[in-house]
Coordinates of C-alpha atoms in Angstrom, one line a residue:
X5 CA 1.5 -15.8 -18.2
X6 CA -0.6 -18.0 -15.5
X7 CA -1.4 -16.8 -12.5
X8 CA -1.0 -19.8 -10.3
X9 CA 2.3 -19.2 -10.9
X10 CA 2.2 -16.9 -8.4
X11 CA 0.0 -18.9 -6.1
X12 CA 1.8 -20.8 -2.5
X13 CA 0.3 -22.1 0.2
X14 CA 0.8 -20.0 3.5
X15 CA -0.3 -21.3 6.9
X16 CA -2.7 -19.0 8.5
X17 CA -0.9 -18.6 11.6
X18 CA 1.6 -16.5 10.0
X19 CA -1.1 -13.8 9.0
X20 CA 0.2 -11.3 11.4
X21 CA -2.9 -10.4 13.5
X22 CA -1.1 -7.1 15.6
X23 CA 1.7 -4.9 14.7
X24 CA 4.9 -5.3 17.1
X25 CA 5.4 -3.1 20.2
X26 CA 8.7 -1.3 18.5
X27 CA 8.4 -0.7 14.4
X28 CA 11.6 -1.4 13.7
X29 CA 11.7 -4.8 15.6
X30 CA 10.3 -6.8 13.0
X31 CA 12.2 -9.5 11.0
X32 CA 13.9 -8.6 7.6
X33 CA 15.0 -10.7 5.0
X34 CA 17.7 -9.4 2.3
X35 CA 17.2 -10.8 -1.2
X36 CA 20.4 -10.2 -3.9
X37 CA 18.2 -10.0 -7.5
X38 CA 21.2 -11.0 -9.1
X39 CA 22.7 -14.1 -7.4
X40 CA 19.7 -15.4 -5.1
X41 CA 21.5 -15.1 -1.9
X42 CA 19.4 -14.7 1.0
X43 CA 20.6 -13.1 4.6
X44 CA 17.9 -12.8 7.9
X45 CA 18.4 -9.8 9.8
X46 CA 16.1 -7.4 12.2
X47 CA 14.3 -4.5 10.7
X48 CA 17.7 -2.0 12.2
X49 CA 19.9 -3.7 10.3
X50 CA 18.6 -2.1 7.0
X51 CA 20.4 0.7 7.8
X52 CA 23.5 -1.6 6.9
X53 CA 22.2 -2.2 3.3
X54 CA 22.3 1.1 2.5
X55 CA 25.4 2.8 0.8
X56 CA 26.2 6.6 1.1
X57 CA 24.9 8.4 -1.8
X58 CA 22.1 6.1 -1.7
X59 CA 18.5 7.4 -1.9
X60 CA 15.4 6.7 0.1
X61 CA 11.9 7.2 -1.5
X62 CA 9.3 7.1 0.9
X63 CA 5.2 7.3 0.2
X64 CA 4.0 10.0 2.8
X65 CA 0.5 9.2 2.3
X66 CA -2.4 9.3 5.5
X67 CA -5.0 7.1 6.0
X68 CA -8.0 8.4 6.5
X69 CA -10.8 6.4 8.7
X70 CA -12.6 5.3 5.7
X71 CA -14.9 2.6 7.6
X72 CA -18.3 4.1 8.3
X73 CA -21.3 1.6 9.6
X74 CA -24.8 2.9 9.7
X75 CA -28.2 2.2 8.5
X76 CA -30.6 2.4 5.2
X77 CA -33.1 5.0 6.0
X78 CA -36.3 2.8 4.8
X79 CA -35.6 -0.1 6.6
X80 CA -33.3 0.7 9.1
X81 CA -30.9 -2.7 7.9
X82 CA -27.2 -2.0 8.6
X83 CA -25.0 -1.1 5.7
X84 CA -21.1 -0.6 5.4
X85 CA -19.4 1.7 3.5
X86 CA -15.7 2.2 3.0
X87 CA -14.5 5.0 1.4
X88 CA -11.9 4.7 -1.5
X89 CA -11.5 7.9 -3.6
X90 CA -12.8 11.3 -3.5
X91 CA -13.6 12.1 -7.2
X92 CA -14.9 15.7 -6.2
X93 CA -16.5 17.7 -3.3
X94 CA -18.9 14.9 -1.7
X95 CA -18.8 12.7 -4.3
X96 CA -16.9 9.3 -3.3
X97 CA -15.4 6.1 -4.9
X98 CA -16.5 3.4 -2.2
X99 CA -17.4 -0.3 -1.5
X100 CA -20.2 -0.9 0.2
X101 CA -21.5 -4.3 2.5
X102 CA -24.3 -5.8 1.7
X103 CA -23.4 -5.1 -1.7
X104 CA -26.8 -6.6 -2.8
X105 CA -29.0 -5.0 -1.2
X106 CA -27.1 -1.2 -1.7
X107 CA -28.7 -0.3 -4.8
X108 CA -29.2 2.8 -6.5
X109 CA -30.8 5.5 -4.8
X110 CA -30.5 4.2 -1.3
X111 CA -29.7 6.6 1.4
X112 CA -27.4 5.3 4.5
X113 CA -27.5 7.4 7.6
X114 CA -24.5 7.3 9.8
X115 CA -25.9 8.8 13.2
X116 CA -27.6 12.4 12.8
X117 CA -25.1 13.8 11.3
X118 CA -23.8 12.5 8.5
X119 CA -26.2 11.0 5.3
X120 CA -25.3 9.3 1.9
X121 CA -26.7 8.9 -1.3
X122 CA -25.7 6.0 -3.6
X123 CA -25.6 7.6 -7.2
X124 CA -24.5 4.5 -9.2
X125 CA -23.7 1.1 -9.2
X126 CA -20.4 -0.5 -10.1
X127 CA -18.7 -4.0 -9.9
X128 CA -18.0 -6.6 -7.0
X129 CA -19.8 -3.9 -4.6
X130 CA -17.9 -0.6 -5.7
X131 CA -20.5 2.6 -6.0
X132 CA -20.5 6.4 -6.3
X133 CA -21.6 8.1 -3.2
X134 CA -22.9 11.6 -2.3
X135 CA -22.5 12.4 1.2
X136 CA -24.7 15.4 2.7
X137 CA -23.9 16.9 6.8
X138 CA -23.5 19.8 8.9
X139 CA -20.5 21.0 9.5
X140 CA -16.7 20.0 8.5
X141 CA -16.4 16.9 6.6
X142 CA -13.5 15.0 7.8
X143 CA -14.0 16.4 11.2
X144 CA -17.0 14.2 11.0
X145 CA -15.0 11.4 9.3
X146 CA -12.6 11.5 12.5
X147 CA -15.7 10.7 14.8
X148 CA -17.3 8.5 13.4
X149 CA -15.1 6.8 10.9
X150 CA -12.8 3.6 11.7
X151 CA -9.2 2.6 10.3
X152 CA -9.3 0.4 7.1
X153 CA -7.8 -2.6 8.2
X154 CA -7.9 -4.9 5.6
X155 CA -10.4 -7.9 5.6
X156 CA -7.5 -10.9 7.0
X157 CA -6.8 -9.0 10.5
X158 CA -9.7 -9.8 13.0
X159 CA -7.7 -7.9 15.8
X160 CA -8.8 -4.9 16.8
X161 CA -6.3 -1.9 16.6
X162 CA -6.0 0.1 20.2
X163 CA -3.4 2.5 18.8
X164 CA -5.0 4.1 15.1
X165 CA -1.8 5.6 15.0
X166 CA 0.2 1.8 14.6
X167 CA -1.4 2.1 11.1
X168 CA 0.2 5.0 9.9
X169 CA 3.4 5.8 8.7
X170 CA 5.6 8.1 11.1
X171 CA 6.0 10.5 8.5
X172 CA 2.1 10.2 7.2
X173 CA 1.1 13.4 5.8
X174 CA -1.3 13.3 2.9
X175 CA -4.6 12.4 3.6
X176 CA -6.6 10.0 1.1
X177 CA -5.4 6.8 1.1
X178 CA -8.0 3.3 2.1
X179 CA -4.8 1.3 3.6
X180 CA -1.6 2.1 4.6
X181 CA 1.6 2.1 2.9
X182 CA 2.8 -1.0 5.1
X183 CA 6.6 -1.1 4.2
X184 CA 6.8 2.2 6.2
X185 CA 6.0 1.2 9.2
X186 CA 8.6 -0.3 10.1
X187 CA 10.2 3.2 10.1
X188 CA 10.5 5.2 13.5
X189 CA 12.1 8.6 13.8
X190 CA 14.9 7.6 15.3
X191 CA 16.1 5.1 12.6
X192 CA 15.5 7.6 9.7
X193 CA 17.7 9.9 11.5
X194 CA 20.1 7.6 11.8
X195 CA 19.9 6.6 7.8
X196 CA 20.3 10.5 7.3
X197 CA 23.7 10.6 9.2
X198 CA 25.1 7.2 7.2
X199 CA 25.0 9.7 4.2
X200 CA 21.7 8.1 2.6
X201 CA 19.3 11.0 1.6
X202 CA 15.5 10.7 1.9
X203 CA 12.9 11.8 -0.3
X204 CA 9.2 11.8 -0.3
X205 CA 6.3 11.0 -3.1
X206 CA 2.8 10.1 -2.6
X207 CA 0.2 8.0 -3.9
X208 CA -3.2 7.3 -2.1
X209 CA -3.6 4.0 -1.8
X210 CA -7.2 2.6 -3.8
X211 CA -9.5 0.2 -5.0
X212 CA -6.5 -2.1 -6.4
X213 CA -5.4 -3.1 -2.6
X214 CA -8.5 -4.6 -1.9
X215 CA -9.2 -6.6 -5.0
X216 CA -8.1 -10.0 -6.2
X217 CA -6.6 -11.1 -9.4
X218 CA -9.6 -12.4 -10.7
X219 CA -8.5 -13.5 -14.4
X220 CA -6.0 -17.2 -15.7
X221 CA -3.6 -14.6 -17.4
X222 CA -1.9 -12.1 -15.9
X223 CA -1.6 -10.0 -19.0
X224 CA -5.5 -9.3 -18.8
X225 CA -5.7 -8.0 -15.9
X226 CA -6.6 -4.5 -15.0
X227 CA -4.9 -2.2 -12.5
X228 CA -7.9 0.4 -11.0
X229 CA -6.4 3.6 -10.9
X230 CA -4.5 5.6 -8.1
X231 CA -3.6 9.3 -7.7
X232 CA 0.0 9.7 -7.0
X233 CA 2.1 13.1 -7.2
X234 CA 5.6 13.7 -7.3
X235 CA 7.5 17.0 -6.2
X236 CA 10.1 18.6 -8.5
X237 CA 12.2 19.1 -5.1
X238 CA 12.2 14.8 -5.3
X239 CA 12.7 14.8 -8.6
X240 CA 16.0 16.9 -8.5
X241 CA 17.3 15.0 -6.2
X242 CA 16.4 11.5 -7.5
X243 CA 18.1 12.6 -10.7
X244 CA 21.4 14.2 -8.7
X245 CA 21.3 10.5 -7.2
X246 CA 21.7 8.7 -10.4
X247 CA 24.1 11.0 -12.0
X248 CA 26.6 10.1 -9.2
X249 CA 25.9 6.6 -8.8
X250 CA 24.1 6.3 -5.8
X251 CA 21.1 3.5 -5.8
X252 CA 16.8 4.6 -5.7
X253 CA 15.9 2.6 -2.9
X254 CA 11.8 2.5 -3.1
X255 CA 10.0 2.2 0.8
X256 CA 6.9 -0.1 -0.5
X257 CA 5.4 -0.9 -3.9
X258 CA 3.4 1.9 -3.6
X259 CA 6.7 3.9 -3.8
X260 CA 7.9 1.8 -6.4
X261 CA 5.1 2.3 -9.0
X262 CA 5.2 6.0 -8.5
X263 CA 8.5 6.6 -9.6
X264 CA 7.6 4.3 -12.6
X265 CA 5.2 5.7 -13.5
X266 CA 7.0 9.1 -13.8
X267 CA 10.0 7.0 -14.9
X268 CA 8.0 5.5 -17.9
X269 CA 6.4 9.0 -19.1
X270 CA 9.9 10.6 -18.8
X271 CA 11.2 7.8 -21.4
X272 CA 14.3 7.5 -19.7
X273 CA 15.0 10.8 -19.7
X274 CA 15.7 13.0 -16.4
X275 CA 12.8 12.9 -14.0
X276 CA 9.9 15.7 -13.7
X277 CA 7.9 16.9 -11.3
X278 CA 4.1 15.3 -12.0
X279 CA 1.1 14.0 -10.7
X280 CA -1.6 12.3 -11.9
X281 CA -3.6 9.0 -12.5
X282 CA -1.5 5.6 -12.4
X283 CA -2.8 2.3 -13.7
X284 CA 0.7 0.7 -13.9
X285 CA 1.3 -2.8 -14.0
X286 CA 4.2 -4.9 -13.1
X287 CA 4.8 -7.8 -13.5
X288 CA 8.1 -10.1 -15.5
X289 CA 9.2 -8.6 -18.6
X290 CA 8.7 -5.5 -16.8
X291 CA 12.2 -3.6 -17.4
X292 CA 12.5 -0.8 -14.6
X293 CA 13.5 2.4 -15.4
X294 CA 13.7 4.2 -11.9
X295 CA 13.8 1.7 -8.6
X296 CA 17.4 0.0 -7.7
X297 CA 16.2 -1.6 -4.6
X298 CA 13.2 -2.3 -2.9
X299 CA 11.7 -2.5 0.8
X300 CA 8.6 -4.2 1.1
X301 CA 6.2 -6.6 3.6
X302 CA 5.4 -10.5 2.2
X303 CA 2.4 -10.2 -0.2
X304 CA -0.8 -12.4 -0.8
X305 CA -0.5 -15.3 -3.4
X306 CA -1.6 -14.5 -6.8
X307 CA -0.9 -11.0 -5.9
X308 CA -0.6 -8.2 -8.1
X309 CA 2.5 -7.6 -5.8
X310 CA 3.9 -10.7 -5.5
X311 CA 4.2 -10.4 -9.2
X312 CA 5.5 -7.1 -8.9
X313 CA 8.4 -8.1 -6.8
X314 CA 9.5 -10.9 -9.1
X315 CA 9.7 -8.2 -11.6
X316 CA 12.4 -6.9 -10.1
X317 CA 14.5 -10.4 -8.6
X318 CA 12.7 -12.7 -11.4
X319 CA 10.1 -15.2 -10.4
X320 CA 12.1 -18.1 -9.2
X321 CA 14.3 -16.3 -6.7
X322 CA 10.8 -14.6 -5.4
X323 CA 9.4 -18.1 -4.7
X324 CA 12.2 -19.1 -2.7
X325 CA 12.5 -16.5 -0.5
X326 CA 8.6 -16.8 -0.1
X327 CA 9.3 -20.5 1.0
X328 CA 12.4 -20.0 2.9
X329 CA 10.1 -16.8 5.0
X330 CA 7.3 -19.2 5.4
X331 CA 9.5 -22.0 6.5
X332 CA 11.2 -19.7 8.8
X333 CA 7.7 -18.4 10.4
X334 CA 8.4 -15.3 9.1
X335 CA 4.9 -12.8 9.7
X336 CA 2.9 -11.9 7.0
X337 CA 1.1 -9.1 5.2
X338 CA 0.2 -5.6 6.5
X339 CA 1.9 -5.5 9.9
X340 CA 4.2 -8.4 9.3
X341 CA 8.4 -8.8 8.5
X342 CA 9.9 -7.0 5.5
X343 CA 11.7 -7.9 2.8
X344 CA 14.8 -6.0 1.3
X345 CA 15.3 -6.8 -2.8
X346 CA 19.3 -5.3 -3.6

């Protein structure tokens, strides 16, 4: 399959720069997977989508500040590091700027406190880092770390906060579950009293957020790997939903490939609790075993999750809702509109 099929042009301007004063004042489009039929609403209005009996998976991953800047200790150039997985104790999954000049061995000092190592080298920047300090690690990480933002917002964030989830809870992830925030307290509470219940997973968003689809074919493309865990208290429920006919409504594709993953190693058999390592890949063909419905944001072209999406509504009704969103100026990406798939 050809990944340009995936690929449309979307103006820049519609890269939203800021998130919105209220979360759940953004824009939402509805897509039917079955007929086409597309409806524009406001963020609110979701709760109107959702049928008693119905159940909401949310990711309740936390951020963590991942973006240190300091210095190489010979030469006293700058260096960037951001910090993707923790593989144990100090030892760190990252990618590093300049990624030429970050070689093995090098030592980056971030202020007097905190010092790292580079242990190996790995593709398109990535490395293994040792850390060394004084003290408590992510109380250090708090200080002097900053939020992740991905690479297309040039705005600076005033509130750290506006890029995490209301109901973020589990440290580890390197960007934000962005479907969620256009949750606020308020609205969840009222999607609890229409009779919907609400569930939690978690999977720490990695390396695969930050890299392109780099090959023609889609089938050759590898997904890096993400820890995601899922409770048996979810997975009771999740199966109660199913056995009386109420919909899995998955908050965000890193919802979504949670419960497939645990769907796919259940072979269609009730759900368990389990945690693990996740590589999964969707994309059409893709038959899925768990999600009903999905809430999402508007992906990059040529994304793994713009293919994920026409996995579930099939690739022609994706593109023009894509077309019909960018026609209607309709915001983009991490703290942009959402998108509702029924």
């Amino acid at each position: 399959m050809d990944v340009n099929l995936y690929d449309f042009h979307l103006p820049e301007e519609l890269i939203a720069q800021t998130p919105l004063k209220e979360r759940s004042s953004s824009r939402l489009l509805t897509l039917n997977k079955q007929s086409g039929e597309i409806g524009h609403h406001t963020f609110k209005d979701i709760v109107n989508f959702l049928n008693p009996g119905d159940t909401l998976v949310l990711n309740d991953t936390r951020v963590i500040p991942a973006r240190l800047f300091g210095v190489k200790e010979d030469t006293g150039a700058k260096a960037e590091v951001l910090l993707l997985k923790n593989l144990e104790g100090d030892r760190w999954e990252a990618l590093v700027k300049p990624g030429k000049k970050l070689r093995k061995g090098t030592v980056i000092l971030f202020g007097d406190e905190l010092k790292a190592r580079i242990d190996e080298e790995g593709d398109m920047g990535a490395r293994i880092i040792t850390f060394s300090y004084q003290g408590v690690f992510q109380e250090i990480l708090d200080r002097l770390g900053q939020m992740p933002l991905p690479p297309y917002i040039r705005e600076k964030l005033d509130d750290k906060e506006r890029y995490q989830t209301v109901y973020a809870k589990h440290e580890g992830s390197a960007a934000a579950p962005t479907a969620g925030l256009h949750f606020t307290e308020e609205l969840l509470d009222e999607i609890r009293s229409h009779g919907v219940s609400i569930a939690f997973v978690t999977l720490h968003v990695g390396l695969g957020t930050f890299r392109p689809v780099s090959v023609e074919v889609i089938e050759e493309h590898e997904m890096h790997e993400e820890y995601y865990s899922l409770s048996r208290e979810t997975a009771e429920l999740l199966n109660d939903t199913k056995a009386r006919g109420g919909r899995i409504v998955a908050v965000g594709t890193t919802s979504c490939r949670t419960l497939e993953t645990v769907g796919s190693a259940c072979a269609g058999g009730p759900l368990k609790e389990m945690s693990g390592w996740t590589q999964i890949f969707m994309y059409p063909g893709y038959e899925f075993k768990v999600v009903d419905a999905l809430i999402t944001n508007f992906h990059l072209p040529k994304s793994t999750l713009v293919m994920l999406v026409s996995a579930l509504a099939g690739h022609e009704h994706i593109m023009t809702a894509y077309q019909e969103a960018i026609d209607r100026k309709y915001r983009f990406f991490s703290f942009g509109d959402a998108m509702f798939i029924y």
